[in-house]
Short mmCIF file of C-alpha atoms in Angstrom, two decimals:
data_model
loop_
_atom_site.label_atom_id
_atom_site.label_comp_id
_atom_site.label_asym_id
_atom_site.label_seq_id
_atom_site.Cartn_x
_atom_site.Cartn_y
_atom_site.Cartn_z
CA MET A 1 -22.58 18.53 33.97
CA LYS A 2 -21.55 17.44 30.87
CA SER A 3 -19.18 14.69 30.18
CA SER A 4 -15.52 14.84 28.17
CA LEU A 5 -15.49 13.93 24.67
CA LEU A 6 -11.79 14.59 24.89
CA GLN A 7 -9.56 15.95 27.13
CA VAL A 8 -6.09 16.68 26.52
CA GLU A 9 -4.49 16.10 29.62
CA ASN A 10 -0.64 18.27 30.49
CA VAL A 11 0.33 16.84 26.81
CA SER A 12 3.89 17.53 25.77
CA LYS A 13 6.51 16.94 23.04
CA TYR A 14 10.09 17.47 22.81
CA TYR A 15 12.43 16.03 20.33
CA TYR A 16 16.28 15.50 20.86
CA ARG A 17 18.34 17.67 18.19
CA SER A 18 21.57 16.10 19.44
CA SER A 19 22.00 13.63 22.52
CA LEU A 20 22.45 16.94 25.04
CA GLU A 21 20.33 19.70 23.21
CA ARG A 22 16.10 19.34 23.72
CA LEU A 23 13.42 20.87 21.59
CA LEU A 24 10.80 21.28 23.65
CA VAL A 25 7.46 21.75 20.59
CA LEU A 26 4.87 21.34 23.20
CA GLU A 27 4.38 22.23 26.90
CA SER A 28 1.64 21.35 29.24
CA ILE A 29 -0.86 21.64 26.58
CA ASN A 30 -4.66 20.85 27.96
CA PHE A 31 -8.11 21.55 27.16
CA SER A 32 -10.80 19.44 26.83
CA ILE A 33 -14.20 18.76 24.65
CA ASP A 34 -17.48 18.24 26.54
CA ASP A 35 -19.98 15.74 24.40
CA SER A 36 -22.31 17.48 22.57
CA GLU A 37 -25.45 16.28 21.22
CA GLU A 38 -25.22 19.12 18.63
CA GLY A 39 -22.00 17.99 16.65
CA GLN A 40 -19.33 20.84 17.14
CA ILE A 41 -16.55 22.09 15.43
CA ILE A 42 -13.70 23.02 17.95
CA SER A 43 -10.73 24.71 16.84
CA VAL A 44 -6.73 25.57 17.78
CA LEU A 45 -6.22 28.81 16.17
CA ALA A 46 -2.34 28.98 16.51
CA PRO A 47 0.75 30.24 13.98
CA PHE A 48 2.71 28.23 11.32
CA GLY A 49 5.27 26.62 13.21
CA SER A 50 3.63 26.47 16.67
CA GLY A 51 2.82 22.53 16.40
CA LYS A 52 -0.13 22.13 15.23
CA THR A 53 0.50 19.20 14.02
CA THR A 54 2.07 17.39 16.11
CA LEU A 55 -0.72 18.31 18.64
CA LEU A 56 -3.48 16.50 16.15
CA LYS A 57 -1.20 13.47 15.57
CA ILE A 58 -0.60 12.80 19.32
CA ILE A 59 -4.57 13.34 20.06
CA SER A 60 -5.19 10.95 16.98
CA ALA A 61 -2.24 8.75 18.63
CA LEU A 62 0.09 8.74 15.62
CA GLU A 63 2.46 10.02 17.11
CA LYS A 64 3.35 9.77 21.73
CA PRO A 65 3.79 12.52 23.42
CA SER A 66 6.83 13.00 25.79
CA GLY A 67 4.22 13.69 28.38
CA GLY A 68 1.17 13.74 29.30
CA GLU A 69 -1.87 11.83 27.86
CA VAL A 70 -5.31 11.65 25.61
CA LEU A 71 -8.58 10.55 27.00
CA LEU A 72 -11.36 9.78 24.92
CA LEU A 73 -14.81 9.25 26.60
CA GLY A 74 -12.28 8.69 30.02
CA LYS A 75 -10.70 6.45 28.25
CA LYS A 76 -6.65 6.99 27.45
CA TYR A 77 -6.18 6.33 23.85
CA GLU A 78 -3.09 5.05 23.21
CA ASN A 79 -3.53 3.49 20.10
CA PRO A 80 -4.94 4.08 16.55
CA SER A 81 -8.44 2.62 15.97
CA GLY A 82 -10.61 5.12 14.11
CA LYS A 83 -12.16 6.48 16.49
CA ILE A 84 -10.06 9.64 15.58
CA ALA A 85 -9.44 10.25 12.48
CA TYR A 86 -6.26 12.49 11.06
CA LEU A 87 -7.00 14.52 8.19
CA PRO A 88 -3.50 15.90 6.94
CA GLU A 89 -3.14 19.43 5.21
CA LYS A 90 -1.51 17.65 2.42
CA PRO A 91 -4.61 15.91 0.34
CA SER A 92 -4.44 12.32 1.16
CA HIS A 93 -7.20 10.49 -0.58
CA PHE A 94 -5.10 7.62 -2.72
CA PRO A 95 -5.74 8.62 -6.50
CA TRP A 96 -5.58 4.99 -7.76
CA LEU A 97 -9.02 4.38 -6.10
CA ASN A 98 -12.10 6.09 -7.67
CA VAL A 99 -14.39 8.10 -5.20
CA LYS A 100 -16.25 4.97 -3.83
CA GLU A 101 -13.40 2.46 -3.61
CA ASN A 102 -11.57 5.22 -1.62
CA ILE A 103 -14.53 4.95 0.75
CA LYS A 104 -15.24 1.58 0.45
CA LEU A 105 -11.16 0.92 1.18
CA ILE A 106 -12.29 0.83 4.95
CA SER A 107 -14.32 -1.87 4.86
CA GLN A 108 -11.86 -4.05 3.00
CA MET A 109 -10.00 -2.88 5.40
CA ARG A 110 -11.85 -3.87 9.11
CA ASP A 111 -13.19 -7.11 6.90
CA VAL A 112 -17.09 -6.07 7.43
CA LYS A 113 -19.36 -5.20 5.05
CA LEU A 114 -20.32 -1.13 3.94
CA PRO A 115 -24.02 -1.00 3.56
CA VAL A 116 -24.62 0.46 -0.30
CA GLU A 117 -26.99 3.10 1.62
CA ASN A 118 -24.14 3.80 3.80
CA ILE A 119 -21.82 4.52 1.09
CA ASN A 120 -24.58 6.47 -0.84
CA LYS A 121 -25.23 8.20 1.81
CA ILE A 122 -21.29 9.53 2.82
CA ILE A 123 -21.09 10.04 -0.72
CA SER A 124 -23.67 12.33 -0.67
CA LEU A 125 -22.80 14.35 2.33
CA VAL A 126 -19.19 15.08 0.59
CA GLY A 127 -21.48 16.44 -2.11
CA LEU A 128 -20.06 13.93 -4.46
CA SER A 129 -23.24 12.57 -5.86
CA GLY A 130 -22.29 11.84 -9.23
CA TYR A 131 -19.51 11.55 -8.84
CA GLU A 132 -18.88 8.21 -7.05
CA ASP A 133 -16.59 6.56 -10.00
CA HIS A 134 -14.35 9.79 -10.91
CA VAL A 135 -10.95 9.00 -9.50
CA PRO A 136 -9.91 12.54 -7.58
CA ASN A 137 -6.35 12.07 -9.50
CA LYS A 138 -6.12 14.88 -11.34
CA LYS A 139 -8.91 16.89 -9.50
CA SER A 140 -9.40 20.13 -7.82
CA LEU A 141 -8.05 20.10 -3.73
CA GLY A 142 -11.45 20.84 -2.66
CA PHE A 143 -12.84 17.38 -4.43
CA ARG A 144 -9.87 15.67 -3.16
CA PHE A 145 -10.85 17.16 0.58
CA ARG A 146 -14.40 15.71 0.46
CA ALA A 147 -12.75 11.73 -1.30
CA ALA A 148 -10.46 12.02 1.95
CA LEU A 149 -13.28 13.26 3.77
CA GLY A 150 -15.72 10.46 2.69
CA ARG A 151 -13.19 8.01 4.09
CA ALA A 152 -12.56 9.14 7.53
CA LEU A 153 -16.92 8.71 7.75
CA ALA A 154 -16.48 5.41 6.61
CA VAL A 155 -15.41 4.75 10.06
CA ASN A 156 -17.58 6.29 11.81
CA PRO A 157 -15.26 8.34 14.25
CA LYS A 158 -16.00 10.11 17.56
CA ILE A 159 -13.87 13.16 16.17
CA ILE A 160 -12.18 14.39 12.67
CA LEU A 161 -8.86 15.87 12.85
CA LEU A 162 -8.62 18.75 10.65
CA ASP A 163 -4.91 19.61 10.26
CA ASP A 164 -4.88 22.81 8.58
CA VAL A 165 -6.70 21.49 5.48
CA PHE A 166 -8.39 24.50 4.23
CA LYS A 167 -4.56 26.29 3.29
CA SER A 168 -4.18 25.95 0.08
CA ILE A 169 -7.59 25.91 -1.19
CA GLU A 170 -8.99 28.76 -3.06
CA THR A 171 -11.65 31.21 -1.24
CA GLU A 172 -14.80 30.53 -3.37
CA THR A 173 -14.23 26.41 -2.59
CA LYS A 174 -13.23 27.44 1.20
CA ASP A 175 -16.72 28.38 1.15
CA GLU A 176 -18.65 25.73 0.00
CA LEU A 177 -16.85 23.51 1.92
CA TYR A 178 -16.89 25.51 4.98
CA ALA A 179 -20.84 24.42 4.48
CA MET A 180 -20.52 20.83 3.60
CA LEU A 181 -18.78 20.98 7.25
CA ARG A 182 -21.65 22.55 9.46
CA ASP A 183 -23.79 20.26 7.41
CA ILE A 184 -21.99 16.88 8.17
CA LYS A 185 -21.81 18.23 11.61
CA LYS A 186 -25.79 19.09 11.88
CA GLU A 187 -26.67 15.92 10.27
CA LEU A 188 -24.12 13.46 11.87
CA LYS A 189 -23.84 15.17 15.04
CA LEU A 190 -20.34 14.93 14.50
CA THR A 191 -17.00 16.93 16.11
CA PHE A 192 -14.24 18.38 14.28
CA LEU A 193 -11.26 19.58 16.00
CA LEU A 194 -9.87 22.10 12.92
CA ALA A 195 -6.16 22.94 13.81
CA SER A 196 -5.83 26.69 12.09
CA ALA A 197 -3.41 30.02 11.46
CA ASN A 198 -6.45 31.78 9.41
CA VAL A 199 -8.51 33.48 12.27
CA THR A 200 -10.88 34.17 10.17
CA GLU A 201 -11.69 30.72 9.00
CA THR A 202 -11.73 29.47 12.92
CA ILE A 203 -14.11 32.37 13.98
CA ILE A 204 -16.38 32.21 10.97
CA LEU A 205 -16.52 27.70 11.19
CA SER A 206 -15.96 27.42 14.81
CA ASP A 207 -17.87 26.72 17.68
CA GLN A 208 -15.23 27.48 20.23
CA ILE A 209 -11.18 28.67 19.88
CA PHE A 210 -8.56 27.55 21.67
CA LEU A 211 -5.43 29.81 20.86
CA MET A 212 -2.41 28.73 20.78
CA HIS A 213 0.81 30.25 21.16
CA GLN A 214 4.39 28.68 19.28
CA ARG A 215 7.83 27.23 20.58
CA PRO A 216 6.39 26.05 22.82
CA GLY A 217 2.96 25.24 21.52
CA LYS A 218 0.63 26.18 24.18
CA ILE A 219 -3.00 26.80 24.99
CA ILE A 220 -3.37 30.89 25.65
CA GLY A 221 -6.82 31.19 26.09
CA GLU A 222 -10.23 30.33 24.71
CA ILE A 223 -12.92 31.89 22.66
CA VAL A 224 -16.28 31.29 21.63
CA PRO A 225 -17.74 32.84 18.24
CA GLN A 226 -20.50 30.53 18.73
CA ARG A 227 -22.20 33.25 19.78
CA LEU A 228 -22.31 35.15 16.14
CA ASN A 229 -24.90 32.29 15.28
CA ASN A 230 -27.80 33.83 17.08
CA ILE A 231 -26.86 37.43 15.18
CA SER A 232 -27.41 38.59 11.42
CA GLY A 233 -26.94 42.10 9.41
CA SER A 234 -24.19 45.01 11.05
CA THR A 235 -24.57 43.97 14.49
CA LYS A 236 -22.89 39.99 13.21
CA ALA A 237 -19.71 42.16 11.55
CA GLU A 238 -19.03 44.40 14.94
CA GLU A 239 -19.56 40.92 16.93
CA PHE A 240 -17.02 39.41 14.34
CA THR A 241 -14.60 42.21 14.62
CA SER A 242 -14.96 42.33 18.44
CA ILE A 243 -14.04 38.72 17.83
CA ARG A 244 -11.26 39.17 15.77
CA LYS A 245 -9.87 41.89 18.11
CA GLU A 246 -9.65 40.15 20.74
CA ILE A 247 -7.71 37.06 19.44
CA GLU A 248 -5.41 39.59 18.17
CA SER A 249 -5.15 40.95 21.65
CA ALA A 250 -4.47 37.76 23.50
CA TYR A 251 -2.09 37.55 20.64
CA GLN A 252 -0.19 40.55 21.40
CA ILE A 253 -0.52 40.28 25.05
CA GLU A 254 1.85 37.10 23.97
CA ASN A 255 3.68 39.02 21.47
CA PHE A 256 2.88 36.92 18.86
CA SER A 257 0.48 39.34 16.88
CA SER A 258 3.28 39.34 13.86
CA SER A 259 2.96 36.19 13.79
CA ILE A 260 -0.24 35.04 13.03
CA ASN A 261 -2.63 35.02 9.97
CA ILE A 262 -5.06 37.09 10.32
CA SER A 263 -6.11 38.06 6.35
CA ILE A 264 -9.32 37.28 5.50
CA MET B 1 11.99 24.67 -25.98
CA PHE B 2 10.03 21.88 -28.08
CA SER B 3 7.21 20.05 -26.81
CA GLU B 4 6.96 16.31 -26.71
CA LYS B 5 4.84 15.77 -30.02
CA SER B 6 7.46 18.03 -31.52
CA ARG B 7 10.09 16.21 -30.43
CA LYS B 8 8.97 12.74 -31.28
CA LYS B 9 8.10 14.57 -34.94
CA ASN B 10 11.72 15.24 -35.34
CA ILE B 11 12.94 11.89 -34.20
CA TYR B 12 11.06 9.97 -37.09
CA TYR B 13 11.85 12.74 -39.61
CA PHE B 14 15.80 11.54 -38.97
CA LEU B 15 14.95 7.82 -38.34
CA SER B 16 13.54 8.39 -42.37
CA LEU B 17 16.50 10.20 -43.43
CA TYR B 18 19.01 7.58 -42.24
CA LEU B 19 17.54 4.59 -44.05
CA LEU B 20 16.78 6.70 -47.17
CA LEU B 21 20.04 8.09 -46.95
CA TRP B 22 21.10 4.19 -45.75
CA ILE B 23 19.27 2.77 -48.82
CA ILE B 24 20.70 5.16 -51.21
CA LEU B 25 24.40 5.21 -49.86
CA PHE B 26 24.91 1.74 -50.09
CA GLU B 27 22.34 0.30 -52.07
CA PHE B 28 23.15 2.67 -55.32
CA VAL B 29 26.12 4.02 -54.47
CA PHE B 30 28.72 2.93 -53.03
CA PRO B 31 30.03 -0.91 -53.77
CA VAL B 32 29.51 -3.84 -50.97
CA ASN B 33 31.20 -3.43 -47.96
CA ASN B 34 31.99 -4.38 -44.86
CA VAL B 35 30.66 -1.18 -42.98
CA LEU B 36 27.08 -1.15 -43.16
CA PRO B 37 25.54 -4.22 -46.07
CA LYS B 38 23.07 -3.44 -48.90
CA PRO B 39 19.67 -3.58 -48.38
CA SER B 40 18.37 -5.73 -50.05
CA ILE B 41 21.00 -7.91 -49.45
CA VAL B 42 19.17 -7.84 -45.72
CA MET B 43 16.06 -8.10 -47.23
CA LEU B 44 16.86 -11.43 -48.25
CA SER B 45 19.28 -12.66 -44.98
CA PHE B 46 15.63 -12.36 -43.32
CA GLY B 47 15.03 -15.40 -44.89
CA ASP B 48 18.59 -16.75 -43.79
CA LEU B 49 18.15 -16.49 -40.28
CA TRP B 50 15.61 -18.77 -40.17
CA HIS B 51 17.07 -21.56 -41.66
CA VAL B 52 21.03 -20.59 -40.93
CA TYR B 53 20.64 -19.36 -37.91
CA ASN B 54 17.63 -21.05 -36.27
CA PHE B 55 16.59 -17.43 -35.49
CA GLY B 56 13.37 -18.63 -34.85
CA ILE B 57 13.97 -21.06 -31.53
CA ASN B 58 17.16 -18.46 -30.41
CA PHE B 59 14.84 -15.35 -30.76
CA LEU B 60 11.92 -17.63 -28.32
CA SER B 61 15.05 -18.62 -26.04
CA THR B 62 16.01 -15.47 -25.42
CA PHE B 63 12.47 -13.56 -25.82
CA SER B 64 10.70 -15.69 -23.13
CA ILE B 65 13.96 -15.93 -20.65
CA ILE B 66 13.68 -11.95 -20.43
CA LEU B 67 9.56 -12.32 -20.29
CA ILE B 68 9.90 -15.54 -17.41
CA SER B 69 12.72 -13.33 -15.79
CA ILE B 70 10.46 -10.05 -15.17
CA VAL B 71 6.93 -11.30 -14.75
CA LEU B 72 8.60 -13.91 -12.62
CA ALA B 73 10.83 -11.06 -10.51
CA TYR B 74 8.12 -8.70 -10.30
CA PHE B 75 5.56 -11.24 -9.41
CA LEU B 76 7.92 -12.52 -6.11
CA ILE B 77 8.60 -8.54 -5.05
CA TRP B 78 4.89 -8.38 -5.16
CA LEU B 79 4.08 -11.90 -2.97
CA PHE B 80 6.85 -10.58 -0.55
CA ARG B 81 5.58 -6.25 -0.31
CA VAL B 82 5.27 -6.93 3.07
CA PRO B 83 8.48 -7.95 4.55
CA LEU B 84 10.22 -5.79 1.67
CA THR B 85 8.16 -3.07 3.44
CA LYS B 86 9.16 -4.19 7.10
CA GLY B 87 12.44 -5.88 7.01
CA ASP B 88 15.72 -3.88 8.44
CA PHE B 89 17.18 -6.86 7.25
CA ILE B 90 16.26 -6.94 3.68
CA TYR B 91 16.95 -3.72 2.86
CA SER B 92 20.55 -3.82 4.78
CA PHE B 93 21.10 -7.01 3.19
CA ILE B 94 20.39 -5.62 -0.26
CA THR B 95 21.58 -2.38 0.40
CA SER B 96 25.05 -4.32 0.90
CA LEU B 97 24.48 -6.34 -2.84
CA GLU B 98 24.03 -2.39 -4.08
CA TRP B 99 27.37 -1.73 -2.34
CA PHE B 100 29.36 -4.24 -5.19
CA SER B 101 27.11 -3.75 -8.13
CA ASN B 102 28.30 0.50 -7.58
CA TYR B 103 31.20 -1.04 -8.51
CA ILE B 104 31.22 -4.71 -10.07
CA PRO B 105 29.58 -4.80 -13.77
CA GLY B 106 26.14 -7.15 -13.33
CA ILE B 107 27.62 -9.40 -16.53
CA ILE B 108 30.54 -10.39 -13.97
CA LEU B 109 28.09 -12.77 -12.27
CA GLY B 110 26.71 -13.85 -15.37
CA LEU B 111 30.26 -15.11 -15.89
CA LEU B 112 30.83 -16.56 -13.05
CA LEU B 113 27.80 -18.92 -13.62
CA ILE B 114 29.50 -19.58 -17.12
CA PHE B 115 32.63 -20.78 -15.62
CA TRP B 116 31.08 -22.86 -12.23
CA PHE B 117 28.10 -24.61 -14.31
CA PRO B 118 29.52 -24.75 -17.76
CA ASP B 119 27.44 -26.99 -18.81
CA PHE B 120 24.17 -26.70 -16.49
CA GLU B 121 21.02 -25.59 -19.06
CA TYR B 122 19.80 -23.09 -17.05
CA THR B 123 22.61 -20.40 -16.10
CA ASP B 124 20.85 -18.06 -18.64
CA ILE B 125 17.63 -17.82 -17.40
CA ILE B 126 19.10 -18.15 -13.44
CA PHE B 127 21.32 -15.30 -14.78
CA ALA B 128 18.84 -13.40 -15.97
CA PHE B 129 16.11 -13.76 -13.01
CA THR B 130 18.43 -12.83 -10.83
CA ALA B 131 19.65 -9.67 -12.53
CA ALA B 132 15.63 -8.41 -12.59
CA LEU B 133 14.55 -9.92 -8.85
CA PHE B 134 17.41 -7.26 -7.53
CA SER B 135 16.90 -4.38 -9.42
CA LEU B 136 13.16 -4.53 -8.95
CA ILE B 137 14.50 -5.43 -4.86
CA ILE B 138 16.70 -2.05 -4.74
CA LYS B 139 14.18 -0.12 -6.76
CA PHE B 140 11.32 -0.74 -4.34
CA LYS B 141 13.60 -0.15 -1.58
CA LYS B 142 14.42 2.66 -3.36
CA GLU B 143 11.03 4.11 -4.00
CA ILE B 144 9.38 3.19 -0.31
CA ARG B 145 11.21 5.97 0.95
CA PHE B 146 8.84 8.80 -1.03
CA VAL B 147 5.47 7.18 -0.30
CA LYS B 148 3.23 10.04 1.21
CA ASN B 149 3.17 10.61 4.52
CA GLU B 150 0.27 12.06 4.13
CA TYR B 151 -1.35 8.42 2.82
CA ILE B 152 0.09 6.75 6.21
CA GLU B 153 -0.70 8.41 8.70
CA ALA B 154 -4.72 9.25 7.21
CA VAL B 155 -5.44 5.55 6.83
CA GLN B 156 -2.92 4.97 10.31
CA SER B 157 -5.50 6.92 12.17
CA LEU B 158 -8.87 4.81 10.89
CA GLY B 159 -6.72 1.81 12.52
CA ALA B 160 -4.98 0.42 9.43
CA THR B 161 -2.58 -2.26 10.10
CA ASP B 162 1.09 -2.40 8.98
CA ASN B 163 -0.49 -5.07 6.24
CA PHE B 164 -3.11 -3.11 4.99
CA ILE B 165 -0.53 -0.18 4.92
CA ALA B 166 2.11 -2.72 2.96
CA LYS B 167 -0.41 -4.34 0.58
CA SER B 168 -2.80 -1.13 0.16
CA VAL B 169 -0.69 1.80 0.35
CA VAL B 170 2.97 1.56 -0.23
CA TRP B 171 2.65 -1.12 -2.51
CA LYS B 172 0.41 0.92 -4.79
CA SER B 173 1.93 3.77 -4.22
CA ILE B 174 5.56 2.58 -6.02
CA GLU B 175 3.71 0.65 -8.47
CA PRO B 176 3.60 2.93 -11.23
CA ALA B 177 7.53 3.46 -10.27
CA LEU B 178 7.83 0.34 -10.29
CA PHE B 179 6.17 -0.52 -13.79
CA ASN B 180 8.57 2.42 -15.43
CA HIS B 181 11.28 0.80 -14.11
CA LEU B 182 10.39 -2.01 -16.38
CA TYR B 183 11.69 -0.17 -19.78
CA LYS B 184 15.17 0.11 -18.21
CA LEU B 185 15.07 -2.77 -16.48
CA ASN B 186 13.95 -4.85 -19.59
CA PHE B 187 16.68 -2.95 -22.49
CA TYR B 188 19.25 -4.44 -19.10
CA LEU B 189 17.87 -7.25 -19.83
CA TRP B 190 18.70 -7.66 -23.31
CA THR B 191 22.00 -6.24 -22.98
CA VAL B 192 23.40 -8.26 -20.30
CA LEU B 193 22.00 -11.21 -21.62
CA ILE B 194 22.60 -11.38 -25.22
CA VAL B 195 26.35 -10.52 -23.58
CA PHE B 196 26.17 -13.40 -21.96
CA GLU B 197 24.67 -15.98 -24.74
CA TYR B 198 26.90 -14.94 -27.05
CA ILE B 199 30.18 -15.88 -24.22
CA LYS B 200 28.18 -18.60 -23.76
CA GLY B 201 27.99 -19.50 -27.18
CA LYS B 202 25.02 -22.52 -26.95
CA HIS B 203 21.44 -20.70 -27.35
CA GLY B 204 19.90 -17.43 -27.82
CA LEU B 205 20.51 -14.53 -29.52
CA GLY B 206 24.02 -13.62 -28.64
CA SER B 207 24.81 -17.05 -30.22
CA VAL B 208 23.33 -15.93 -33.87
CA ILE B 209 25.35 -12.42 -33.29
CA ARG B 210 28.08 -14.62 -31.96
CA LEU B 211 27.67 -16.77 -35.68
CA THR B 212 26.98 -14.09 -37.76
CA ILE B 213 30.38 -12.89 -37.01
CA GLN B 214 32.00 -15.88 -37.12
CA TYR B 215 30.54 -16.24 -40.16
CA GLN B 216 31.35 -12.50 -41.05
CA ASP B 217 27.76 -12.12 -41.84
CA LEU B 218 27.31 -8.24 -41.94
CA ALA B 219 23.69 -8.65 -43.27
CA ALA B 220 22.10 -11.34 -40.95
CA PHE B 221 23.68 -9.53 -38.27
CA PHE B 222 22.09 -6.84 -39.43
CA SER B 223 18.61 -8.67 -39.24
CA THR B 224 19.23 -9.73 -36.27
CA VAL B 225 19.55 -6.30 -34.58
CA PHE B 226 16.91 -4.65 -36.60
CA ILE B 227 14.98 -7.99 -35.00
CA ILE B 228 16.22 -6.91 -31.11
CA GLY B 229 15.18 -3.14 -31.95
CA LEU B 230 11.90 -4.11 -32.84
CA THR B 231 10.97 -6.55 -29.93
CA ILE B 232 12.42 -3.63 -27.88
CA PHE B 233 10.11 -1.43 -29.59
CA ILE B 234 6.82 -3.16 -29.45
CA LEU B 235 7.82 -3.88 -26.03
CA ILE B 236 7.62 -0.93 -25.01
CA LEU B 237 4.57 0.13 -26.72
CA LEU B 238 2.93 -2.82 -25.28
CA GLY B 239 4.30 -0.98 -21.78
CA LYS B 240 2.81 2.43 -22.17
CA PHE B 241 -0.17 0.97 -23.36
CA ILE B 242 -0.91 -1.49 -19.52
CA GLN B 243 0.61 2.02 -18.36
CA ARG B 244 -1.45 4.35 -19.31
CA LYS B 245 -4.60 1.61 -18.33
CA TYR B 246 -3.45 0.62 -14.65
CA TYR B 247 -1.11 3.29 -13.80
CA TYR B 248 -2.44 5.79 -14.45
CA TRP B 249 -1.04 7.63 -11.41
CA GLU B 250 1.25 9.23 -9.82
CA SER B 251 4.16 7.20 -8.31
CA ALA B 252 5.12 8.36 -4.66
#
């Protein structure tokens, strides 16, 4: 039996609108991610405003849940320690530091020296070799995402949470970033948990998709598009369409098809 | 409508026009009067400033008080950036003082200092430093609210401590805005300090201006104002150079 890398158990979250009225954002979220030796990309597919960000912040311990708990390798994960790295939707690299300094910052933070070869390896993994001294301040969103991802990789996390990070990036760059993510997954045997509202993105990128509906956010199903990896040609296109239909029908049952972004 | 470059160009055209008009009208057309001095007399009065008004020492006094106040206040803000970021008490304290500053002009504090310590030598630097420090603290506190959450959350998830976030994220995020504020602060300090020195009448450029008015020396008055303007202009240029080199990122 495979052990769990991450378990989200009965996580719920509500905010108080007033002293009498409370808003339920997440309701009994349950899912787990196996401790794969290969590394994997798992997605939480959900419409806009369904609490994806709140869920990721709870998983990374940036926010406390109102109920339930998050377990990392069987242990309660309550304080952010770098084992679960969170990359927000907007660029989070520091514009006052160049690529190399952004990555080295973590060693400065932890008072340990990050070996030069590790820094160079990270820079090469995120595809920024030759840009070490570039300041990402005025660069493209893709460049900034790479720099922020490099910084997260420097802490050697167990999971990296990606909060709809590709949303504002142009399509050509997105394809490059998807490929980069797959390479990193393979090379470092790392698990990514992507929250996204884009069906196509989750199908082509993920090994497993959790479907979440909104108000309150709740997991309604699970799809494994991994099967796409083993086929090619027209069969692959057919399989892709069939997965999309599966997703759409899951949302139709829940009456949420209109709010999910299904652009390709 | 106008680009920044053409706007600057227009300003220089107008400045040259004013200068030309002043030279033509007040050197060759109008007789000596009390509205504006003759350009040739202003030129000559530069020499008088040093002998009659002891301009060198007085200029150095005002200039160094302003510079020391700004540098020291900035240094203290940097030194206490962690408690300033975290401290709710400091925030409440500063907000209460800011409330006063909305209704009571800052110069009143200076006048009070003269009232309390009429013979104390260092009231000017205490006044300028206090004004600089409070102005920077208020700016710091205002800017903290605009620090991007994504910067903080991303490093927090990587295990960054509150101290690290205050030092390396919050401070760096607001540093360009804080540095930008120095231009305003510099101008404000020149204004209030000159008024303060004028009232105190012991030393500094305010006391020079007081003497020029006392002696009805319009040319010396103009020369003093010209040197003050030029100094502020040079300080702004220097600031812009530092900003371009060291504070190139966008603030929070």
